C-alpha cells in the first residue's frame, strides 16, 4: 500500500458543485499538507496541519477548506468549484527528514 | 523559510554527471537544505538533505559551500529517467513549519 493515498485520482465536476478530495497516510506523521499544481508551474501550498487540532492557511487558501478528521486523514473541499480551480492536487505528509507525497488528484471543473 | 534561487532549466547528456545549483544566501544556521524531484506530474520524491557537511546516498550527492549560501545536487551518472523538475528547499528539520516549494529546475537528460 502507498504511504499517502489520494482519492479520487481523477475527477470532472461542474461549476458550482461541492467536491471533496480525500487523503490518508500510513506513516503516522502529524504534519500534513495540500498543494495544487498548475501546468508548467511549481507546487503552491493551500492548507497545512501540524496535528488534529491545528489547521493553517497556505499561500492560496481562498475557495478551499480542509478537515483533519484524524491523524491519518486530511480532506480538501471546494465548496463551490470554479473553472480556475482546475489543477493537479497533491497531499503530503512529512517527518523531520523527508516529505511523502500522494500520486495526485487531477481535478477538472467545467 | 529562506528563499532559494535555481536556474529554470538545464540539459545534461546521458551518462554524464548532472550538477544542479541552488542559491540560498539568507539561510539560517538551523536550516537544512533539502532536494526533491518531480517526474512528470507524479508526486514529488525526496532525494537528499544536509545541514553543512556534504552528503551522499544511493540517488545523489549534495555539496554545500562552507558559508552555506549555496549548494549543488549531483547526479553522478544521469539516465533518461532522471529527467524531472528538481526543487531545492531550505527549512528547519523539526517543529511546526510549512513546506514551500519554489519553481525548481527542469532537468532534461538527452540521449
Coordinates of C-alpha atoms in Angstrom, one line a residue:
Chain A
X1 CA 0.0 0.0 0.0
X2 CA 1.1 3.5 -0.7
X3 CA 2.3 5.7 2.2
X4 CA 0.0 8.5 1.1
X5 CA -3.3 7.7 -0.8
X6 CA -5.4 10.3 -2.5
X7 CA -8.9 9.7 -3.8
X8 CA -10.2 10.2 -6.3
X9 CA -7.3 10.1 -8.8
X10 CA -9.3 11.9 -11.5
X11 CA -12.5 13.9 -11.2
X12 CA -14.5 16.1 -13.6
X13 CA -17.1 18.3 -11.9
X14 CA -19.3 21.1 -12.9
X15 CA -19.0 24.7 -11.8
X16 CA -20.8 25.4 -8.6
X17 CA -20.6 21.9 -7.3
X18 CA -19.1 20.9 -4.0
X19 CA -16.3 18.4 -4.1
X20 CA -14.1 16.8 -1.5
X21 CA -10.6 15.4 -2.2
X22 CA -9.5 12.8 0.4
X23 CA -6.1 12.0 1.7
X24 CA -4.9 9.3 4.0
X25 CA -1.4 8.3 5.2
X26 CA 0.1 5.3 6.9
X27 CA 3.3 7.0 8.1
X28 CA 2.0 8.0 11.5
X29 CA 3.1 11.6 10.9
X30 CA 1.4 14.6 12.5
X31 CA 2.2 17.1 9.7
X32 CA 0.0 17.0 6.5
X33 CA -0.2 19.4 3.5
X34 CA -2.4 20.1 0.5
X35 CA -0.9 21.6 -2.7
X36 CA -2.1 22.5 -6.1
X37 CA -0.1 22.5 -9.3
X38 CA -1.0 24.2 -12.5
X39 CA 0.6 23.2 -15.8
X40 CA 4.3 24.2 -16.0
X41 CA 4.3 25.7 -12.6
X42 CA 5.5 24.6 -9.2
X43 CA 3.5 23.5 -6.2
X44 CA 1.6 26.1 -4.3
X45 CA 0.5 25.4 -0.7
X46 CA -3.2 25.6 0.0
X47 CA -3.5 24.4 3.7
X48 CA -1.4 22.6 6.2
X49 CA -1.9 20.9 9.5
X50 CA 0.5 20.0 12.3
X51 CA -1.9 17.9 14.3
X52 CA -5.6 17.1 14.5
X53 CA -6.4 20.4 16.2
X54 CA -4.2 22.6 14.1
X55 CA -5.2 24.0 10.7
X56 CA -3.3 26.7 8.9
X57 CA -3.8 28.6 5.6
X58 CA -1.2 28.4 3.0
X59 CA -0.5 30.7 0.0
X60 CA -3.7 30.2 -1.9
X61 CA -6.5 29.1 0.6
X62 CA -9.3 31.2 -0.9
X63 CA -12.1 29.0 -2.2
X64 CA -10.9 25.9 -0.3
X65 CA -11.5 24.4 3.1
X66 CA -10.0 21.5 4.9
X67 CA -10.8 19.0 7.6
X68 CA -8.4 17.0 9.7
X69 CA -10.6 14.1 10.8
X70 CA -7.8 12.1 12.3
X71 CA -4.0 12.0 12.4
X72 CA -4.1 9.9 9.2
X73 CA -6.8 11.8 7.3
X74 CA -6.8 15.3 5.8
X75 CA -9.5 16.3 3.3
X76 CA -9.7 19.2 1.0
X77 CA -13.0 20.7 0.0
X78 CA -14.1 23.0 -2.8
X79 CA -17.4 24.4 -1.6
X80 CA -18.4 25.8 -5.0
X81 CA -16.0 24.7 -7.7
X82 CA -14.9 27.2 -10.4
X83 CA -13.0 26.5 -13.6
X84 CA -9.8 28.2 -12.4
X85 CA -9.6 25.5 -9.7
X86 CA -8.8 23.0 -12.5
X87 CA -5.4 21.7 -11.4
X88 CA -3.4 18.8 -10.1
X89 CA -3.8 18.5 -6.4
X90 CA -1.2 16.8 -4.1
X91 CA -1.4 15.7 -0.5
X92 CA 1.8 15.2 1.6
X93 CA 2.9 14.3 5.0
X94 CA 6.4 14.6 6.5
X95 CA 8.7 13.8 9.3
X96 CA 11.9 15.6 10.2
X97 CA 13.8 14.1 7.3
X98 CA 11.5 13.9 4.3
X99 CA 8.1 14.5 2.9
X100 CA 6.0 11.9 1.3
X101 CA 3.5 12.8 -1.4
X102 CA 0.4 11.1 -2.8
X103 CA 0.1 10.4 -6.5
X104 CA -2.2 13.4 -7.1
X105 CA -5.8 14.1 -8.0
X106 CA -6.4 15.6 -11.4
X107 CA -9.5 17.8 -11.0
X108 CA -11.2 19.4 -13.9
X109 CA -14.0 21.9 -13.3
X110 CA -16.2 22.5 -16.4
Chain B
X1 CA 11.8 29.6 5.3
X2 CA 14.8 31.0 3.4
X3 CA 14.3 31.7 -0.2
X4 CA 16.1 29.7 -2.9
X5 CA 17.1 30.6 -6.4
X6 CA 17.6 27.9 -9.1
X7 CA 18.0 28.0 -12.8
X8 CA 14.8 27.5 -14.7
X9 CA 16.1 24.7 -16.9
X10 CA 19.3 22.6 -17.6
X11 CA 20.3 19.9 -20.0
X12 CA 22.7 17.1 -19.5
X13 CA 23.9 14.2 -21.6
X14 CA 23.0 10.7 -20.6
X15 CA 25.8 9.1 -18.6
X16 CA 27.4 12.4 -17.6
X17 CA 27.2 14.0 -14.2
X18 CA 24.3 16.4 -13.7
X19 CA 25.1 19.3 -11.4
X20 CA 22.2 21.4 -10.2
X21 CA 22.9 24.6 -8.4
X22 CA 20.9 26.3 -5.7
X23 CA 21.5 29.7 -4.1
X24 CA 20.2 30.2 -0.6
X25 CA 22.1 33.3 0.7
X26 CA 19.7 34.0 3.5
X27 CA 19.8 30.6 5.1
X28 CA 19.7 30.5 8.9
X29 CA 22.1 28.4 11.0
X30 CA 19.5 25.8 11.9
X31 CA 18.0 25.4 8.4
X32 CA 18.7 22.4 6.3
X33 CA 19.0 22.1 2.5
X34 CA 16.5 19.6 1.0
X35 CA 16.2 18.4 -2.5
X36 CA 13.1 16.8 -4.1
X37 CA 12.3 15.9 -7.7
X38 CA 9.1 15.6 -9.6
X39 CA 8.8 13.3 -12.6
X40 CA 6.1 14.3 -15.0
X41 CA 3.1 15.1 -12.8
X42 CA 3.9 12.4 -10.2
X43 CA 4.1 13.4 -6.6
X44 CA 7.5 14.9 -5.6
X45 CA 10.1 12.5 -4.3
X46 CA 12.6 13.2 -1.6
X47 CA 16.3 12.9 -2.8
X48 CA 18.6 14.1 -0.1
X49 CA 19.2 16.7 2.6
X50 CA 22.0 18.2 4.6
X51 CA 23.0 20.9 7.1
X52 CA 26.6 21.8 6.4
X53 CA 28.5 18.6 5.6
X54 CA 28.4 17.1 2.2
X55 CA 26.0 14.2 1.9
X56 CA 25.8 11.2 -0.4
X57 CA 23.2 8.5 -0.8
X58 CA 22.2 6.0 -3.4
X59 CA 20.5 8.7 -5.5
X60 CA 22.7 11.7 -5.4
X61 CA 25.4 13.8 -3.6
X62 CA 24.8 17.1 -2.0
X63 CA 27.7 19.6 -1.8
X64 CA 27.1 22.6 0.5
X65 CA 29.5 25.5 0.4
X66 CA 31.4 26.4 3.5
X67 CA 29.4 29.6 4.0
X68 CA 26.2 27.6 3.3
X69 CA 24.9 30.2 0.9
X70 CA 24.7 27.8 -2.0
X71 CA 24.7 24.1 -2.7
X72 CA 24.9 21.7 -5.7
X73 CA 23.0 18.5 -6.2
X74 CA 25.0 16.0 -8.2
X75 CA 23.5 13.0 -10.1
X76 CA 26.7 11.2 -10.9
X77 CA 25.6 9.2 -13.9
X78 CA 22.5 10.7 -15.3
X79 CA 20.0 8.5 -17.0
X80 CA 16.9 9.4 -19.1
X81 CA 14.8 8.5 -16.1
X82 CA 16.4 11.4 -14.2
X83 CA 14.5 13.9 -16.4
X84 CA 12.4 15.8 -13.9
X85 CA 11.9 19.1 -12.1
X86 CA 14.3 19.4 -9.2
X87 CA 13.4 21.5 -6.2
X88 CA 15.8 23.0 -3.6
X89 CA 14.2 23.9 -0.3
X90 CA 15.7 25.2 2.9
X91 CA 13.9 24.9 6.2
X92 CA 14.4 23.7 9.8
X93 CA 14.1 20.0 10.3
X94 CA 11.9 19.9 13.3
X95 CA 8.9 21.8 14.6
X96 CA 5.8 23.2 13.1
X97 CA 6.7 24.7 9.7
X98 CA 5.1 24.9 6.3
X99 CA 6.8 23.2 3.4
X100 CA 7.1 25.7 0.5
X101 CA 8.3 24.8 -3.0
X102 CA 9.8 27.2 -5.5
X103 CA 9.7 26.8 -9.3
X104 CA 12.6 24.4 -9.4
X105 CA 14.9 23.4 -12.2
X106 CA 13.7 21.4 -15.2
X107 CA 16.4 19.0 -15.9
X108 CA 16.4 17.2 -19.3
X109 CA 18.7 14.3 -19.9
X110 CA 19.5 13.9 -23.5
X111 CA 20.5 10.6 -25.1

